[in-house]
PDB file of C-alpha atoms in Angstrom:
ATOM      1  CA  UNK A   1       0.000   0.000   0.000  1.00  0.00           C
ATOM      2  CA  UNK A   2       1.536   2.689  -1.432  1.00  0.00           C
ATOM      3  CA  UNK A   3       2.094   5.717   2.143  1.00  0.00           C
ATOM      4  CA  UNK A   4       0.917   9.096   0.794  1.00  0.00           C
ATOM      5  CA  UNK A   5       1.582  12.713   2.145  1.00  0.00           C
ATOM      6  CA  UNK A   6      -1.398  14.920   2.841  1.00  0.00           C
ATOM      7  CA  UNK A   7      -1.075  18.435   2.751  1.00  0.00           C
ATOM      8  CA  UNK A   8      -2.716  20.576   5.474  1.00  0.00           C
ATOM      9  CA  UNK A   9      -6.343  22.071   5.147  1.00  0.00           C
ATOM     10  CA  UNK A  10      -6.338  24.268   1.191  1.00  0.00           C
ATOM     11  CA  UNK A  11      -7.175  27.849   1.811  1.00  0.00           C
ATOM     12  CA  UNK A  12      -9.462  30.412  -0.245  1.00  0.00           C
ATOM     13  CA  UNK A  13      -9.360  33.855   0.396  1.00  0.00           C
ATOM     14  CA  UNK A  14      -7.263  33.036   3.563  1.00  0.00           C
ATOM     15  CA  UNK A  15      -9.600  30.531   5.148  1.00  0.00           C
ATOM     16  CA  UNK A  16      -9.648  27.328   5.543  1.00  0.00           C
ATOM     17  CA  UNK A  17     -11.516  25.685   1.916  1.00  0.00           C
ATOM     18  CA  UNK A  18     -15.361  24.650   2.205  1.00  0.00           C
ATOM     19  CA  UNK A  19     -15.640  21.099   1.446  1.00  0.00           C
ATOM     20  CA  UNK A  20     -19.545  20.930   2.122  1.00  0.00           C
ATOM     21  CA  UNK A  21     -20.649  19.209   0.149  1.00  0.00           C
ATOM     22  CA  UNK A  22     -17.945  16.752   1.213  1.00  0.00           C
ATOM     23  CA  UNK A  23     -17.546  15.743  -2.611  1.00  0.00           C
ATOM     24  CA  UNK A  24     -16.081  19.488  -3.705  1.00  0.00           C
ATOM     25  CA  UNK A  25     -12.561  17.846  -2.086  1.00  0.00           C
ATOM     26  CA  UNK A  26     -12.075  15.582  -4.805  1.00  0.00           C
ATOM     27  CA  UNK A  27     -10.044  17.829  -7.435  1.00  0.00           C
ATOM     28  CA  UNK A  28      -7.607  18.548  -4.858  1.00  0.00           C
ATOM     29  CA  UNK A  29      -7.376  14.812  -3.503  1.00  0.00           C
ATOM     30  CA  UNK A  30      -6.562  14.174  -6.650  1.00  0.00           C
ATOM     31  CA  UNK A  31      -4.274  16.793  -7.250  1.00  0.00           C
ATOM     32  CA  UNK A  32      -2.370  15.933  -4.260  1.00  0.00           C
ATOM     33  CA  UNK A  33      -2.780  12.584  -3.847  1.00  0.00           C
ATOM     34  CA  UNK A  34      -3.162  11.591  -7.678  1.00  0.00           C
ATOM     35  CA  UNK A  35      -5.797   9.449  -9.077  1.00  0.00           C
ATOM     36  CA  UNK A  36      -4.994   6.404  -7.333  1.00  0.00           C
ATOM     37  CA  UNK A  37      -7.471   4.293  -4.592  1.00  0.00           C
ATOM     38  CA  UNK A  38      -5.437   5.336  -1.409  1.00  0.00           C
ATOM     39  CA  UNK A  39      -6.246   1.547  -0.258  1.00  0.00           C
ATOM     40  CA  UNK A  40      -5.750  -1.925  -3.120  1.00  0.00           C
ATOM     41  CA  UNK A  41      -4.201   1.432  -5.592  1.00  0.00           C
ATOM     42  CA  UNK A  42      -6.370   1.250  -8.302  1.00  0.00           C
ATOM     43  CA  UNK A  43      -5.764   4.079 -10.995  1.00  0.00           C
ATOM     44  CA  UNK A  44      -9.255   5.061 -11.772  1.00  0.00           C
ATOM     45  CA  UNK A  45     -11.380   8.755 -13.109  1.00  0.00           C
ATOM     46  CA  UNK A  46     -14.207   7.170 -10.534  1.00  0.00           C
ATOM     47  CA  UNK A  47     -12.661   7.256  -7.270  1.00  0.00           C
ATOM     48  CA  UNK A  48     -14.888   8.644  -4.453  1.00  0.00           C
ATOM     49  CA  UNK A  49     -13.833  10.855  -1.983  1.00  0.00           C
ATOM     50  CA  UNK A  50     -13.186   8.655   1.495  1.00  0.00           C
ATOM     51  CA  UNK A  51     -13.740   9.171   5.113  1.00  0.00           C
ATOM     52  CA  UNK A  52     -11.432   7.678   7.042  1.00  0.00           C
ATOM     53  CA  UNK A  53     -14.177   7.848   9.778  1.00  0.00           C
ATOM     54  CA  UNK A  54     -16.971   7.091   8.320  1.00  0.00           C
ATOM     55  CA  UNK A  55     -20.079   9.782   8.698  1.00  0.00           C
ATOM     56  CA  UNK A  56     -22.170   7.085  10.554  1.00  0.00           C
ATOM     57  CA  UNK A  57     -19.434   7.081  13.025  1.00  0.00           C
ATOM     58  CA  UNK A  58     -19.129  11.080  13.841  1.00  0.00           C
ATOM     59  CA  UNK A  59     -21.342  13.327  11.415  1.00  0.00           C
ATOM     60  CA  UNK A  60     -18.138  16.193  12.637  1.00  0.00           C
ATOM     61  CA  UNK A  61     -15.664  15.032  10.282  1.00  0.00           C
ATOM     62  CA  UNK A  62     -18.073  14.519   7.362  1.00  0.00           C
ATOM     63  CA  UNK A  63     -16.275  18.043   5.745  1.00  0.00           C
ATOM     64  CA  UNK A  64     -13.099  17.800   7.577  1.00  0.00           C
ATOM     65  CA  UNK A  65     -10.076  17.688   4.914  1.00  0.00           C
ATOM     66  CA  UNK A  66      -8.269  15.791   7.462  1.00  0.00           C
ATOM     67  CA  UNK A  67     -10.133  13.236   6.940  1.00  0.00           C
ATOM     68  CA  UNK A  68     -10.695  12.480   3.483  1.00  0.00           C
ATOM     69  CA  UNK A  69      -8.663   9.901   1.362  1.00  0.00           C
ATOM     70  CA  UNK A  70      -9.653   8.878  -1.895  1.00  0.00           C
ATOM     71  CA  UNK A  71     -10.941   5.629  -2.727  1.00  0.00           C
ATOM     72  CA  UNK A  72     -12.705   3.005  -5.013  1.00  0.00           C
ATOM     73  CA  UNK A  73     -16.376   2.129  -4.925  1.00  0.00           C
ATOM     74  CA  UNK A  74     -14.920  -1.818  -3.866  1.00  0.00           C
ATOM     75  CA  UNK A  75     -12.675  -0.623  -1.260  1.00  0.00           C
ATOM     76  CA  UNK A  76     -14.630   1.953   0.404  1.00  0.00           C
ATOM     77  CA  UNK A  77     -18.005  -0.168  -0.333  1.00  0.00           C
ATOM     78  CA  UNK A  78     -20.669  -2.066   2.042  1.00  0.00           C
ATOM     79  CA  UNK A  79     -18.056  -5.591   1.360  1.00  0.00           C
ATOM     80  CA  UNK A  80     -15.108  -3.840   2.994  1.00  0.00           C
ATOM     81  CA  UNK A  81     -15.034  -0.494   4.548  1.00  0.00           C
ATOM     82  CA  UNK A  82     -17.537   1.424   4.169  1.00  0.00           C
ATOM     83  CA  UNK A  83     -19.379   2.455   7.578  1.00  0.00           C
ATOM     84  CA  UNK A  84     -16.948   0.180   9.728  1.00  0.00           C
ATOM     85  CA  UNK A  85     -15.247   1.666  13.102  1.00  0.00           C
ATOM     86  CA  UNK A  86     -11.967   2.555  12.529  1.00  0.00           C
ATOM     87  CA  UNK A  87      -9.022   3.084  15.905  1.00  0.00           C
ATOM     88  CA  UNK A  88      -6.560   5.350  13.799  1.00  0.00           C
ATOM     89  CA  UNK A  89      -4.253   3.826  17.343  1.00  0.00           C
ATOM     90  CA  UNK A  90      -4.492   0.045  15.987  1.00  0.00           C
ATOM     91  CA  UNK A  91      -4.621   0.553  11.864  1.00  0.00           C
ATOM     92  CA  UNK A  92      -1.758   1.101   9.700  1.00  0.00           C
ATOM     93  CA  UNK A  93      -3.169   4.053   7.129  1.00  0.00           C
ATOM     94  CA  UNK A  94      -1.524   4.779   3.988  1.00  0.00           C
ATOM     95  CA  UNK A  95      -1.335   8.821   5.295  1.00  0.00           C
ATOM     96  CA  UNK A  96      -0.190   8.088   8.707  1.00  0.00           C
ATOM     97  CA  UNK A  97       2.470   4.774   8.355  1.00  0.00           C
ATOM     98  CA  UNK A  98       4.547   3.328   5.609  1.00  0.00           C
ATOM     99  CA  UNK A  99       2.165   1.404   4.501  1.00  0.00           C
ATOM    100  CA  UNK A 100       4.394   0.106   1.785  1.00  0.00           C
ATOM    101  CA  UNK A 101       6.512  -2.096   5.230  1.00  0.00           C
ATOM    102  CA  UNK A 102       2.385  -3.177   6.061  1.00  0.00           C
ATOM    103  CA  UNK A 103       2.019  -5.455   3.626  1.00  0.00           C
ATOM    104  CA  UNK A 104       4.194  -7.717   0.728  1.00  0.00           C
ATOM    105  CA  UNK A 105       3.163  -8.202  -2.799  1.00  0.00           C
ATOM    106  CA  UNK A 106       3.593 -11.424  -4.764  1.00  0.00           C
ATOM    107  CA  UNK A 107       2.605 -12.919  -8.119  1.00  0.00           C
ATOM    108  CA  UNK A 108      -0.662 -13.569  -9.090  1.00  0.00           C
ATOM    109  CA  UNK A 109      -2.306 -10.033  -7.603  1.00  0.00           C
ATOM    110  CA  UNK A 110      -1.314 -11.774  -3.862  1.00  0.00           C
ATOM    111  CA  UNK A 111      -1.246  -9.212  -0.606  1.00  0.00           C
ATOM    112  CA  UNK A 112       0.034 -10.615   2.545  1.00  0.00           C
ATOM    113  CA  UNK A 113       0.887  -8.503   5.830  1.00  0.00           C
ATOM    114  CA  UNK A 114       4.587  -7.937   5.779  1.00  0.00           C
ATOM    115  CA  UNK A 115       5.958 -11.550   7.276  1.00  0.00           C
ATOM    116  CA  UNK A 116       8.822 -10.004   9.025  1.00  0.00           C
ATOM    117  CA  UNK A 117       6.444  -7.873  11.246  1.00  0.00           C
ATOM    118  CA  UNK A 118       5.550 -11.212  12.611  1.00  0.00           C
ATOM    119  CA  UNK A 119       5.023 -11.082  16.977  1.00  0.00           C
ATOM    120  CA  UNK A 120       4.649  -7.356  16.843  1.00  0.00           C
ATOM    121  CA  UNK A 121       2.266  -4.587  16.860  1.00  0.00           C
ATOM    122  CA  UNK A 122       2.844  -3.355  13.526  1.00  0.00           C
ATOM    123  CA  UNK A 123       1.857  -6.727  12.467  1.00  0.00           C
ATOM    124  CA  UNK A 124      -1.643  -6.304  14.118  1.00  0.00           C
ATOM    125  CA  UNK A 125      -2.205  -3.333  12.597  1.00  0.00           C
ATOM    126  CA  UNK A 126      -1.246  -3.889   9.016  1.00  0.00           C
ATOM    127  CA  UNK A 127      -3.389  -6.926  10.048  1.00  0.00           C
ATOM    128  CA  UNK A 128      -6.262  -4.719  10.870  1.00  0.00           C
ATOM    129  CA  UNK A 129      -5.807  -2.510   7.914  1.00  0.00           C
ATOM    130  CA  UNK A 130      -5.374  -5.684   5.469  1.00  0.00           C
ATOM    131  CA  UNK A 131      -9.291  -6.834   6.835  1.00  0.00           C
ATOM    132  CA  UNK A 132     -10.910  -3.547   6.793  1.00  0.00           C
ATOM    133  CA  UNK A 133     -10.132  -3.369   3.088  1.00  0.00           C
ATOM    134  CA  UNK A 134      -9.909  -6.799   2.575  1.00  0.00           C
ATOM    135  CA  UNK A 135      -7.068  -6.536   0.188  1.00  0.00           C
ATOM    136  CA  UNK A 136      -6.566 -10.440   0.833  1.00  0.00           C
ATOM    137  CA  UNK A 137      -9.857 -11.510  -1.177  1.00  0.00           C
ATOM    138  CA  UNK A 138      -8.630 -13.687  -4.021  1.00  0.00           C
ATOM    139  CA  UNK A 139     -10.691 -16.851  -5.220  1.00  0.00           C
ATOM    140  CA  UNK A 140      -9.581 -19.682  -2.910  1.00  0.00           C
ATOM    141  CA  UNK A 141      -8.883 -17.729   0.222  1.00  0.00           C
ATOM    142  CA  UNK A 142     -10.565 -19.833   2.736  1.00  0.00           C
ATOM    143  CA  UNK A 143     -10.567 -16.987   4.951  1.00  0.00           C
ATOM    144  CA  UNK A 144     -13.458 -15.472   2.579  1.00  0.00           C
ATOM    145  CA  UNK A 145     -16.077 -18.760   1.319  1.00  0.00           C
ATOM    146  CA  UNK A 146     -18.160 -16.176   0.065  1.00  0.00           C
ATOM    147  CA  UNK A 147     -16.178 -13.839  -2.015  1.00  0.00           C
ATOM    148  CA  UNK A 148     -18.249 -11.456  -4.437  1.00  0.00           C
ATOM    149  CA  UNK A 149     -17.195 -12.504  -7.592  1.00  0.00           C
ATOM    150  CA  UNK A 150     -17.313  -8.615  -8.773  1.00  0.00           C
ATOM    151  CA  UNK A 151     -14.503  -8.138  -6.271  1.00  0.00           C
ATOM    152  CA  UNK A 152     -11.553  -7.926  -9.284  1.00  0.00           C
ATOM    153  CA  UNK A 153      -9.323  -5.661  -7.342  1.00  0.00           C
ATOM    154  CA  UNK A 154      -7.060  -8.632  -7.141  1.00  0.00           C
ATOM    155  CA  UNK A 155      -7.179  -9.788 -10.873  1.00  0.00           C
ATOM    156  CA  UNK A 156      -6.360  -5.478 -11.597  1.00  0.00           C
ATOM    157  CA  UNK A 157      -3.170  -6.275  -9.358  1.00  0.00           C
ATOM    158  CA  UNK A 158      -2.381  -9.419 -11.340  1.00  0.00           C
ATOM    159  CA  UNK A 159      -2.383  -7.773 -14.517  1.00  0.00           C
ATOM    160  CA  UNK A 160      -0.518  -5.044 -13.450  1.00  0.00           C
ATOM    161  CA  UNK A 161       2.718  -7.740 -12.215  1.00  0.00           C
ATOM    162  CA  UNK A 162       2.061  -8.968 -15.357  1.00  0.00           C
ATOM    163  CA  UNK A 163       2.731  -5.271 -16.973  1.00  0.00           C
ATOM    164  CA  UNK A 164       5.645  -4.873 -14.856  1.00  0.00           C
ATOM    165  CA  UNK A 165       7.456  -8.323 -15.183  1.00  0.00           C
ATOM    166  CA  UNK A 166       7.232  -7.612 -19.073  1.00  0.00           C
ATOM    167  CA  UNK A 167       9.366  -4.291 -18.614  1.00  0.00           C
ATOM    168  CA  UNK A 168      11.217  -5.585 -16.432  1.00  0.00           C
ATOM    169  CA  UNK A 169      14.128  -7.310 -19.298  1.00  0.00           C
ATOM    170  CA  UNK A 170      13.355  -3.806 -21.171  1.00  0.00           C
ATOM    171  CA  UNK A 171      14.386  -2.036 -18.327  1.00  0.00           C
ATOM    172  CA  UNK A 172      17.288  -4.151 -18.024  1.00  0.00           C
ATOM    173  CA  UNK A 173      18.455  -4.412 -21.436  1.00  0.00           C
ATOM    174  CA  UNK A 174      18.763  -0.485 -21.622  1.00  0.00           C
ATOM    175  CA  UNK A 175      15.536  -0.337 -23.636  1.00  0.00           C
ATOM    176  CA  UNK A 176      13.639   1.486 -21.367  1.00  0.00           C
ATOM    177  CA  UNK A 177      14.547   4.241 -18.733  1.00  0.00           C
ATOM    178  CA  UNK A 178      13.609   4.145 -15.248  1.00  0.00           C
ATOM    179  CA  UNK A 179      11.508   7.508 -15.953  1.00  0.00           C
ATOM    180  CA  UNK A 180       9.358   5.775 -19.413  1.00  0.00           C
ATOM    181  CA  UNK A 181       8.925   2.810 -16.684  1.00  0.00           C
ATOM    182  CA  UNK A 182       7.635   4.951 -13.655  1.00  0.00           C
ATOM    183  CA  UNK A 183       5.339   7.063 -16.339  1.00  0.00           C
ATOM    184  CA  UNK A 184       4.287   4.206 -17.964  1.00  0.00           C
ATOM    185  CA  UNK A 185       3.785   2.528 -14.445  1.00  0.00           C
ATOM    186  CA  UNK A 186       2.236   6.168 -13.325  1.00  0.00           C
ATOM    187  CA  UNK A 187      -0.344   5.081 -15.638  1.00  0.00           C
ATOM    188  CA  UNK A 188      -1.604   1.733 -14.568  1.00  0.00           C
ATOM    189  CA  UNK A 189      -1.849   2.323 -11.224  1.00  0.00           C
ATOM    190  CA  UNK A 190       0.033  -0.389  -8.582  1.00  0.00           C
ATOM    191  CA  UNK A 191       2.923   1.643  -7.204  1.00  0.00           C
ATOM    192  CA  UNK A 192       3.447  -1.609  -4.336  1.00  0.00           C
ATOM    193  CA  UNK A 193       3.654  -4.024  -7.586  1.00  0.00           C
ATOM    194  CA  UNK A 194       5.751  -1.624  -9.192  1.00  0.00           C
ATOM    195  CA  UNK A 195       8.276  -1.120  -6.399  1.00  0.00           C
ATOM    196  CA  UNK A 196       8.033  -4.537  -5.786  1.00  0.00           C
ATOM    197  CA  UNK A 197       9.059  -6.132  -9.043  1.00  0.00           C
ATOM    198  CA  UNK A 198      11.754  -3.606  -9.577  1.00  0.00           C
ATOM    199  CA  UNK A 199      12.974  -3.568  -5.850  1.00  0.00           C
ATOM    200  CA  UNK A 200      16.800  -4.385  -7.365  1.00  0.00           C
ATOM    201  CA  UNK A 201      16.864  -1.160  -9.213  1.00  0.00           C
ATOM    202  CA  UNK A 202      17.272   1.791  -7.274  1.00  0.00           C
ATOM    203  CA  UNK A 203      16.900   4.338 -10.096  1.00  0.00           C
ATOM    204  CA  UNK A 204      13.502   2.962 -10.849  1.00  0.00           C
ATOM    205  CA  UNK A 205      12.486   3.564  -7.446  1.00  0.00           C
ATOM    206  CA  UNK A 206      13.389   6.408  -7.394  1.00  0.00           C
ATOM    207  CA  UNK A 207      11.155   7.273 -10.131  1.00  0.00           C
ATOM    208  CA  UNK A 208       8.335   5.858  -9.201  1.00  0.00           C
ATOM    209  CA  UNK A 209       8.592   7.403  -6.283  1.00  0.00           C
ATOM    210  CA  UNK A 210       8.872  11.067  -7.936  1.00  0.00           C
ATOM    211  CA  UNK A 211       6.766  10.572 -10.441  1.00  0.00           C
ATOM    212  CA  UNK A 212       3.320   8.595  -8.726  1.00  0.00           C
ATOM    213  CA  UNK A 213       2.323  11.998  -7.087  1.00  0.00           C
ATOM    214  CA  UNK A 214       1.652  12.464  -3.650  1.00  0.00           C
ATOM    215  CA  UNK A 215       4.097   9.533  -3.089  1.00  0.00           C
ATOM    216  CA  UNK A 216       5.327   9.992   0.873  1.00  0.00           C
ATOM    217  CA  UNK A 217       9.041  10.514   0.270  1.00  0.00           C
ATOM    218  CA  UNK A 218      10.031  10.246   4.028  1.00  0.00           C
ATOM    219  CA  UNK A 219       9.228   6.585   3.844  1.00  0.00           C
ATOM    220  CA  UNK A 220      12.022   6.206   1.372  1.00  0.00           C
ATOM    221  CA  UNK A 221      15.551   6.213   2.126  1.00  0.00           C
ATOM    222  CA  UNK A 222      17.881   8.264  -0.663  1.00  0.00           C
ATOM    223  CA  UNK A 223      20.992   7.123   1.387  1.00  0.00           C
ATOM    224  CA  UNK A 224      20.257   3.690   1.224  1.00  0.00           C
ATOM    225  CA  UNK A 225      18.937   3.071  -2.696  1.00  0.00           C
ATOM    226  CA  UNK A 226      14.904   4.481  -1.972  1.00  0.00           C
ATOM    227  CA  UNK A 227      14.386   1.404   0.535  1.00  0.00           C
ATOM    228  CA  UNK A 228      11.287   1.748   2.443  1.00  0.00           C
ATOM    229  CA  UNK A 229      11.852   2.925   6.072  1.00  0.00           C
ATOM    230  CA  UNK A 230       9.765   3.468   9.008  1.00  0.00           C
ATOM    231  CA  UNK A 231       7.895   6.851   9.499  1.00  0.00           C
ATOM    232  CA  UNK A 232       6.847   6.947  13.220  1.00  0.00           C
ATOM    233  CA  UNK A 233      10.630   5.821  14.645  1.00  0.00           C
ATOM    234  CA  UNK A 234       9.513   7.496  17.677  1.00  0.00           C
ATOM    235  CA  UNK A 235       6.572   4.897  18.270  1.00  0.00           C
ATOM    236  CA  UNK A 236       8.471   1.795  19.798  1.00  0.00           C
ATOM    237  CA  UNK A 237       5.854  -0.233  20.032  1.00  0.00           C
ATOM    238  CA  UNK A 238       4.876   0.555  15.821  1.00  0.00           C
ATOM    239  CA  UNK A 239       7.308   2.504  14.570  1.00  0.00           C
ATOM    240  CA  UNK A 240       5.858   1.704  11.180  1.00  0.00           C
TER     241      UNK A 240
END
């Protein structure tokens, strides 16, 4: 899960931007965070704009910028999210952790919590986030006997290691740059599966991590080849 920056609140006319309805925050979500779901990271011109506490939950934050993310219809929908309580204290969130140390992609559109956060707290809540979003539902999880079959966020993820693998020798015979990889990358959506597939080359990385915008840069280490590192070091018990 690719870990975002927010900006603080926009201002108009030196005030803090209206965002009632809550929907007039979308252009700059997307400016800011691009057009990706901040959840399964979906490149899509439908993505809604997200409470991270849902409205059900407290009506306060319903046009509070603080709390908006974007997100697709099958992430933020009645399956997964939705209306759901969230503990921001117990949930790894893509604007608030490295999400990108949460969780590990594999082949095959796979999403597994991070195996070396094993016996910790991080791996709880990466745990937590992974079932609130339910990025695990693939056909043949047992964990979900009754998976809606229009749940394709998986098979998107698939294809898009698919798209990335096939670059991949490009990249490597000098075909390709890192920056036509990141762009073309930047345009499919599936910065994790990105990163992931081209995690031995630094100066891809590094572009994808320039060029997906609103791409948390902290969580990134320039002094050690763009590998993901922790963003709350402070936190002992999840300094993720």
């Amino acid at each position: 899960m690719r870990p975002v920056t927010k900006i603080g609140w926009p201002q108009e006319g030196g005030n803090p931007k209206s965002y009632n309805p809550h929907t007039k925050a979308k252009t700059d979500l997307e400016g800011h965070l691009g057009c990706y779901c901040s959840y399964c990271e979906v490149f899509s011109s439908d993505l809604e704009v997200e409470h991270v506490i849902s409205r059900d939950l407290d009506n306060t934050l319903s046009h509070d910028w603080n709390n908006f993310l974007v997100a697709c219809g099958r992430c933020n929908g009645k399956d997964n999210k939705s209306n759901r309580n969230v503990d921001l204290t117990i949930m790894h969130f893509p604007h608030r952790n490295n999400t990108f140390l949460s969780f590990k992609y594999e082949e095959g559109g796979y999403v597994k919590v991070n195996p070396d956060l094993d016996g910790t707290a991080s791996f709880t809540h990466a745990e937590n986030m992974l079932n609130l979003v339910g990025l695990d539902k693939i056909p043949g999880n047992p964990k979900y006997p009754n998976l809606n079959q229009n749940d394709t966020r998986w098979k998107h993820r698939r294809v898009a290691w698919e798209w990335a693998v096939k670059y991949l020798p490009k990249f490597e015979s000098g075909e390709l740059s890192p920056v036509e990889v990141a762009e073309f990358a930047s345009q499919k959506g599936f910065f994790s599966v990105w990163y992931s597939v081209f995690s031995a080359h630094e100066e891809v990385r590094q572009a994808l991590i320039n060029i997906f915008t609103g791409t948390a840069t902290n969580c990134f280490d320039p002094a050690n080849g763009y590998q993901p590192i922790p963003r709350n070091s402070a936190n002992i018990a999840d300094p993720i």
